[in-house]
PDB file of C-alpha atoms in Angstrom:
ATOM      1  CA  UNK Z1284       0.062   0.039   0.016  1.00 63.00           C
ATOM      2  CA  UNK Z1285       2.870   2.322   0.587  1.00 79.00           C
ATOM      3  CA  UNK Z1286       3.942   1.813  -2.946  1.00 77.00           C
ATOM      4  CA  UNK Z1287       0.516   2.677  -4.136  1.00 78.00           C
ATOM      5  CA  UNK Z1288       0.633   5.892  -2.066  1.00 83.00           C
ATOM      6  CA  UNK Z1289       4.093   6.797  -3.405  1.00 88.00           C
ATOM      7  CA  UNK Z1290       2.784   6.416  -7.070  1.00 84.00           C
ATOM      8  CA  UNK Z1291      -0.065   8.672  -6.283  1.00 85.00           C
ATOM      9  CA  UNK Z1292       2.013  11.344  -4.575  1.00 86.00           C
ATOM     10  CA  UNK Z1293       4.382  11.272  -7.601  1.00 85.00           C
ATOM     11  CA  UNK Z1294       1.594  11.607 -10.104  1.00 86.00           C
ATOM     12  CA  UNK Z1295       0.352  14.507  -8.195  1.00 84.00           C
ATOM     13  CA  UNK Z1296       3.629  16.238  -8.158  1.00 85.00           C
ATOM     14  CA  UNK Z1297       4.208  15.614 -11.920  1.00 85.00           C
ATOM     15  CA  UNK Z1298       0.825  17.071 -12.615  1.00 86.00           C
ATOM     16  CA  UNK Z1299       1.401  20.213 -10.663  1.00 82.00           C
ATOM     17  CA  UNK Z1300       4.793  20.593 -12.300  1.00 79.00           C
ATOM     18  CA  UNK Z1301       3.303  20.018 -15.788  1.00 79.00           C
ATOM     19  CA  UNK Z1302       0.584  22.682 -15.255  1.00 77.00           C
ATOM     20  CA  UNK Z1303       3.195  25.038 -14.100  1.00 70.00           C
ATOM     21  CA  UNK Z1304       5.873  24.242 -16.757  1.00 69.00           C
ATOM     22  CA  UNK Z1305       3.541  24.072 -19.704  1.00 66.00           C
ATOM     23  CA  UNK Z1306       1.374  27.132 -20.274  1.00 63.00           C
ATOM     24  CA  UNK Z1307      -1.709  26.930 -22.473  1.00 60.00           C
ATOM     25  CA  UNK Z1308      -1.242  28.591 -25.929  1.00 60.00           C
ATOM     26  CA  UNK Z1309      -1.819  32.502 -25.784  1.00 59.00           C
ATOM     27  CA  UNK Z1310      -4.967  33.431 -27.744  1.00 57.00           C
ATOM     28  CA  UNK Z1311      -4.477  35.628 -30.770  1.00 55.00           C
ATOM     29  CA  UNK Z1312      -4.182  38.763 -28.609  1.00 53.00           C
ATOM     30  CA  UNK Z1313      -3.282  40.927 -31.511  1.00 55.00           C
ATOM     31  CA  UNK Z1314      -6.811  40.070 -33.113  1.00 56.00           C
ATOM     32  CA  UNK Z1315      -9.172  40.016 -30.188  1.00 59.00           C
ATOM     33  CA  UNK Z1316      -9.417  42.680 -27.324  1.00 59.00           C
ATOM     34  CA  UNK Z1317     -11.733  42.589 -24.497  1.00 58.00           C
ATOM     35  CA  UNK Z1318     -14.359  45.456 -24.578  1.00 58.00           C
ATOM     36  CA  UNK Z1319     -16.222  46.893 -21.752  1.00 56.00           C
ATOM     37  CA  UNK Z1320     -18.954  49.546 -22.382  1.00 58.00           C
ATOM     38  CA  UNK Z1321     -17.528  50.683 -25.679  1.00 57.00           C
ATOM     39  CA  UNK Z1322     -13.962  51.055 -24.444  1.00 58.00           C
ATOM     40  CA  UNK Z1323     -11.056  48.666 -24.983  1.00 54.00           C
ATOM     41  CA  UNK Z1324      -9.542  47.318 -21.771  1.00 54.00           C
ATOM     42  CA  UNK Z1325      -5.805  47.709 -21.200  1.00 60.00           C
ATOM     43  CA  UNK Z1326      -3.626  44.667 -21.799  1.00 58.00           C
ATOM     44  CA  UNK Z1327      -2.346  42.922 -18.761  1.00 55.00           C
ATOM     45  CA  UNK Z1328       0.013  40.171 -18.294  1.00 54.00           C
ATOM     46  CA  UNK Z1329      -2.227  38.557 -15.605  1.00 54.00           C
ATOM     47  CA  UNK Z1330      -5.085  36.551 -16.937  1.00 52.00           C
ATOM     48  CA  UNK Z1331      -7.895  37.331 -14.450  1.00 52.00           C
ATOM     49  CA  UNK Z1332      -7.117  41.079 -14.104  1.00 48.00           C
ATOM     50  CA  UNK Z1333      -7.471  41.531 -17.961  1.00 48.00           C
ATOM     51  CA  UNK Z1334     -10.989  39.996 -17.760  1.00 53.00           C
ATOM     52  CA  UNK Z1335     -12.203  42.012 -15.006  1.00 52.00           C
ATOM     53  CA  UNK Z1336     -14.161  45.261 -15.869  1.00 54.00           C
ATOM     54  CA  UNK Z1337     -12.581  48.482 -14.788  1.00 53.00           C
ATOM     55  CA  UNK Z1338     -13.763  49.876 -11.448  1.00 52.00           C
ATOM     56  CA  UNK Z1339     -15.946  53.071 -11.357  1.00 48.00           C
ATOM     57  CA  UNK Z1340     -13.002  54.994 -10.090  1.00 53.00           C
ATOM     58  CA  UNK Z1341     -11.008  54.151 -13.130  1.00 55.00           C
ATOM     59  CA  UNK Z1342     -13.499  55.406 -15.790  1.00 56.00           C
ATOM     60  CA  UNK Z1343     -16.684  57.470 -15.478  1.00 59.00           C
ATOM     61  CA  UNK Z1344     -20.046  55.708 -16.048  1.00 63.00           C
ATOM     62  CA  UNK Z1345     -21.497  56.891 -19.340  1.00 60.00           C
ATOM     63  CA  UNK Z1346     -24.587  55.996 -21.128  1.00 56.00           C
ATOM     64  CA  UNK Z1347     -24.139  53.656 -24.089  1.00 58.00           C
ATOM     65  CA  UNK Z1348     -22.939  55.384 -27.339  1.00 63.00           C
ATOM     66  CA  UNK Z1349     -25.655  56.210 -29.927  1.00 60.00           C
ATOM     67  CA  UNK Z1350     -28.521  56.232 -27.436  1.00 55.00           C
ATOM     68  CA  UNK Z1351     -30.205  59.322 -25.988  1.00 58.00           C
ATOM     69  CA  UNK Z1352     -30.013  59.533 -22.166  1.00 58.00           C
ATOM     70  CA  UNK Z1353     -33.741  58.789 -21.856  1.00 54.00           C
ATOM     71  CA  UNK Z1354     -33.255  55.537 -23.936  1.00 59.00           C
ATOM     72  CA  UNK Z1355     -30.744  54.391 -21.281  1.00 68.00           C
ATOM     73  CA  UNK Z1356     -33.680  53.947 -18.767  1.00 77.00           C
ATOM     74  CA  UNK Z1357     -36.352  51.757 -20.414  1.00 78.00           C
ATOM     75  CA  UNK Z1358     -38.995  52.799 -17.717  1.00 84.00           C
ATOM     76  CA  UNK Z1359     -38.392  56.499 -17.941  1.00 81.00           C
ATOM     77  CA  UNK Z1360     -41.861  58.245 -18.894  1.00 85.00           C
ATOM     78  CA  UNK Z1361     -42.169  59.129 -22.485  1.00 82.00           C
ATOM     79  CA  UNK Z1362     -44.534  61.440 -24.029  1.00 86.00           C
ATOM     80  CA  UNK Z1363     -45.787  61.065 -27.529  1.00 88.00           C
ATOM     81  CA  UNK Z1364     -47.750  64.219 -27.388  1.00 91.00           C
ATOM     82  CA  UNK Z1365     -47.127  66.503 -30.410  1.00 91.00           C
ATOM     83  CA  UNK Z1366     -48.580  69.970 -30.390  1.00 92.00           C
ATOM     84  CA  UNK Z1367     -50.961  70.672 -33.225  1.00 93.00           C
ATOM     85  CA  UNK Z1368     -49.543  72.805 -36.009  1.00 93.00           C
ATOM     86  CA  UNK Z1369     -50.037  76.383 -35.747  1.00 93.00           C
ATOM     87  CA  UNK Z1370     -52.776  77.748 -38.014  1.00 93.00           C
ATOM     88  CA  UNK Z1371     -51.554  79.908 -40.835  1.00 94.00           C
ATOM     89  CA  UNK Z1372     -51.563  83.536 -40.088  1.00 93.00           C
ATOM     90  CA  UNK Z1373     -54.550  85.370 -41.404  1.00 94.00           C
ATOM     91  CA  UNK Z1374     -53.721  87.736 -44.273  1.00 94.00           C
ATOM     92  CA  UNK Z1375     -53.642  91.347 -43.134  1.00 94.00           C
ATOM     93  CA  UNK Z1376     -56.715  93.274 -43.870  1.00 94.00           C
ATOM     94  CA  UNK Z1377     -56.708  95.309 -47.194  1.00 94.00           C
ATOM     95  CA  UNK Z1378     -55.540  98.828 -46.854  1.00 94.00           C
ATOM     96  CA  UNK Z1379     -58.391 101.285 -46.305  1.00 94.00           C
ATOM     97  CA  UNK Z1380     -58.699 105.170 -46.480  1.00 93.00           C
ATOM     98  CA  UNK Z1381     -58.211 106.983 -43.116  1.00 94.00           C
ATOM     99  CA  UNK Z1382     -60.879 108.936 -41.441  1.00 93.00           C
ATOM    100  CA  UNK Z1383     -61.685 112.293 -42.803  1.00 93.00           C
ATOM    101  CA  UNK Z1384     -59.335 114.993 -41.534  1.00 93.00           C
ATOM    102  CA  UNK Z1385     -61.944 117.788 -42.153  1.00 93.00           C
ATOM    103  CA  UNK Z1386     -64.747 119.386 -40.248  1.00 93.00           C
ATOM    104  CA  UNK Z1387     -67.689 121.075 -41.961  1.00 94.00           C
ATOM    105  CA  UNK Z1388     -67.850 124.760 -41.492  1.00 93.00           C
ATOM    106  CA  UNK Z1389     -70.583 125.877 -43.933  1.00 93.00           C
ATOM    107  CA  UNK Z1390     -71.472 126.299 -47.447  1.00 91.00           C
ATOM    108  CA  UNK Z1391     -72.241 129.216 -50.066  1.00 92.00           C
ATOM    109  CA  UNK Z1392     -74.713 128.626 -52.966  1.00 89.00           C
ATOM    110  CA  UNK Z1393     -74.019 131.254 -55.619  1.00 86.00           C
ATOM    111  CA  UNK Z1394     -74.978 131.206 -59.430  1.00 88.00           C
ATOM    112  CA  UNK Z1395     -75.761 127.485 -59.102  1.00 85.00           C
ATOM    113  CA  UNK Z1396     -72.398 126.646 -57.914  1.00 88.00           C
ATOM    114  CA  UNK Z1397     -71.561 125.412 -54.338  1.00 89.00           C
ATOM    115  CA  UNK Z1398     -68.589 126.630 -52.331  1.00 93.00           C
ATOM    116  CA  UNK Z1399     -67.907 124.417 -49.156  1.00 93.00           C
ATOM    117  CA  UNK Z1400     -65.956 125.735 -46.186  1.00 94.00           C
ATOM    118  CA  UNK Z1401     -63.862 123.026 -44.349  1.00 94.00           C
ATOM    119  CA  UNK Z1402     -61.499 123.106 -41.374  1.00 94.00           C
ATOM    120  CA  UNK Z1403     -58.451 120.783 -41.755  1.00 89.00           C
ATOM    121  CA  UNK Z1404     -55.889 119.971 -39.043  1.00 83.00           C
ATOM    122  CA  UNK Z1405     -53.971 123.386 -39.663  1.00 87.00           C
ATOM    123  CA  UNK Z1406     -55.793 125.067 -42.432  1.00 91.00           C
ATOM    124  CA  UNK Z1407     -59.150 126.311 -43.538  1.00 93.00           C
ATOM    125  CA  UNK Z1408     -60.364 125.434 -47.071  1.00 93.00           C
ATOM    126  CA  UNK Z1409     -62.942 126.950 -49.478  1.00 94.00           C
ATOM    127  CA  UNK Z1410     -63.464 124.198 -52.144  1.00 94.00           C
ATOM    128  CA  UNK Z1411     -65.906 123.252 -55.006  1.00 94.00           C
ATOM    129  CA  UNK Z1412     -66.703 119.759 -56.212  1.00 94.00           C
ATOM    130  CA  UNK Z1413     -63.627 118.470 -58.104  1.00 94.00           C
ATOM    131  CA  UNK Z1414     -61.047 120.288 -56.037  1.00 95.00           C
ATOM    132  CA  UNK Z1415     -58.138 118.340 -54.443  1.00 94.00           C
ATOM    133  CA  UNK Z1416     -57.267 118.908 -50.826  1.00 92.00           C
ATOM    134  CA  UNK Z1417     -53.859 118.235 -49.265  1.00 90.00           C
ATOM    135  CA  UNK Z1418     -52.971 116.267 -52.547  1.00 90.00           C
ATOM    136  CA  UNK Z1419     -54.933 113.192 -51.196  1.00 93.00           C
ATOM    137  CA  UNK Z1420     -58.550 114.000 -51.020  1.00 95.00           C
ATOM    138  CA  UNK Z1421     -60.864 115.174 -53.803  1.00 96.00           C
ATOM    139  CA  UNK Z1422     -64.326 116.493 -53.088  1.00 95.00           C
ATOM    140  CA  UNK Z1423     -66.702 114.450 -55.405  1.00 95.00           C
ATOM    141  CA  UNK Z1424     -70.161 115.609 -54.366  1.00 93.00           C
ATOM    142  CA  UNK Z1425     -71.704 118.336 -52.311  1.00 91.00           C
ATOM    143  CA  UNK Z1426     -75.455 117.705 -52.204  1.00 88.00           C
ATOM    144  CA  UNK Z1427     -77.729 118.236 -49.176  1.00 86.00           C
ATOM    145  CA  UNK Z1428     -76.395 117.393 -45.836  1.00 91.00           C
ATOM    146  CA  UNK Z1429     -73.578 115.200 -47.076  1.00 93.00           C
ATOM    147  CA  UNK Z1430     -70.106 115.586 -48.752  1.00 94.00           C
ATOM    148  CA  UNK Z1431     -68.525 112.863 -50.559  1.00 95.00           C
ATOM    149  CA  UNK Z1432     -64.635 112.811 -50.772  1.00 96.00           C
ATOM    150  CA  UNK Z1433     -62.477 110.406 -52.598  1.00 96.00           C
ATOM    151  CA  UNK Z1434     -59.208 109.220 -51.113  1.00 96.00           C
ATOM    152  CA  UNK Z1435     -56.943 109.245 -54.211  1.00 96.00           C
ATOM    153  CA  UNK Z1436     -54.071 106.898 -53.115  1.00 95.00           C
ATOM    154  CA  UNK Z1437     -56.568 103.997 -52.711  1.00 95.00           C
ATOM    155  CA  UNK Z1438     -59.435 105.223 -54.865  1.00 95.00           C
ATOM    156  CA  UNK Z1439     -61.941 104.863 -51.980  1.00 95.00           C
ATOM    157  CA  UNK Z1440     -64.744 107.212 -51.031  1.00 95.00           C
ATOM    158  CA  UNK Z1441     -65.582 108.702 -47.466  1.00 95.00           C
ATOM    159  CA  UNK Z1442     -68.644 110.506 -46.598  1.00 95.00           C
ATOM    160  CA  UNK Z1443     -68.972 113.554 -44.282  1.00 93.00           C
ATOM    161  CA  UNK Z1444     -72.441 114.136 -43.117  1.00 92.00           C
ATOM    162  CA  UNK Z1445     -73.546 117.128 -41.198  1.00 87.00           C
ATOM    163  CA  UNK Z1446     -76.829 118.905 -39.939  1.00 83.00           C
ATOM    164  CA  UNK Z1447     -77.701 122.026 -41.852  1.00 72.00           C
TER     165      UNK Z1447
END
């Protein structure tokens, strides 16, 4: 039995020596590099250290590349609400003639012709139908208690009514 023990001890010693003396072949280290979170790990001569991911002190924790920060958390609330498109702006109203800048002062009927007296912002006028005032207004009609003016830049009419 002693001989049997000696053989087992000898086999054990030879196995230990063989495992230390004969290393397994190195993988093609030039072709394959371990990767952790998009970063290449540094090469190390010790096997287990090269396979260990870097600690949080060695590199900052970043979200995976190519994904927005919200996509990193699959349970983050996401809103699919899209605001309605803004309605197109209404076109501006067409230009219109301004208010009449004249005040009726009186009228004079003589030989079938009418002479109308008006007060402007800084002047007084004595006009007949067809006369142009301030290069923008033309007196079109002077009949009864109404005067009809035409605003020449826009070719629109305005009426000034008064009590006789």
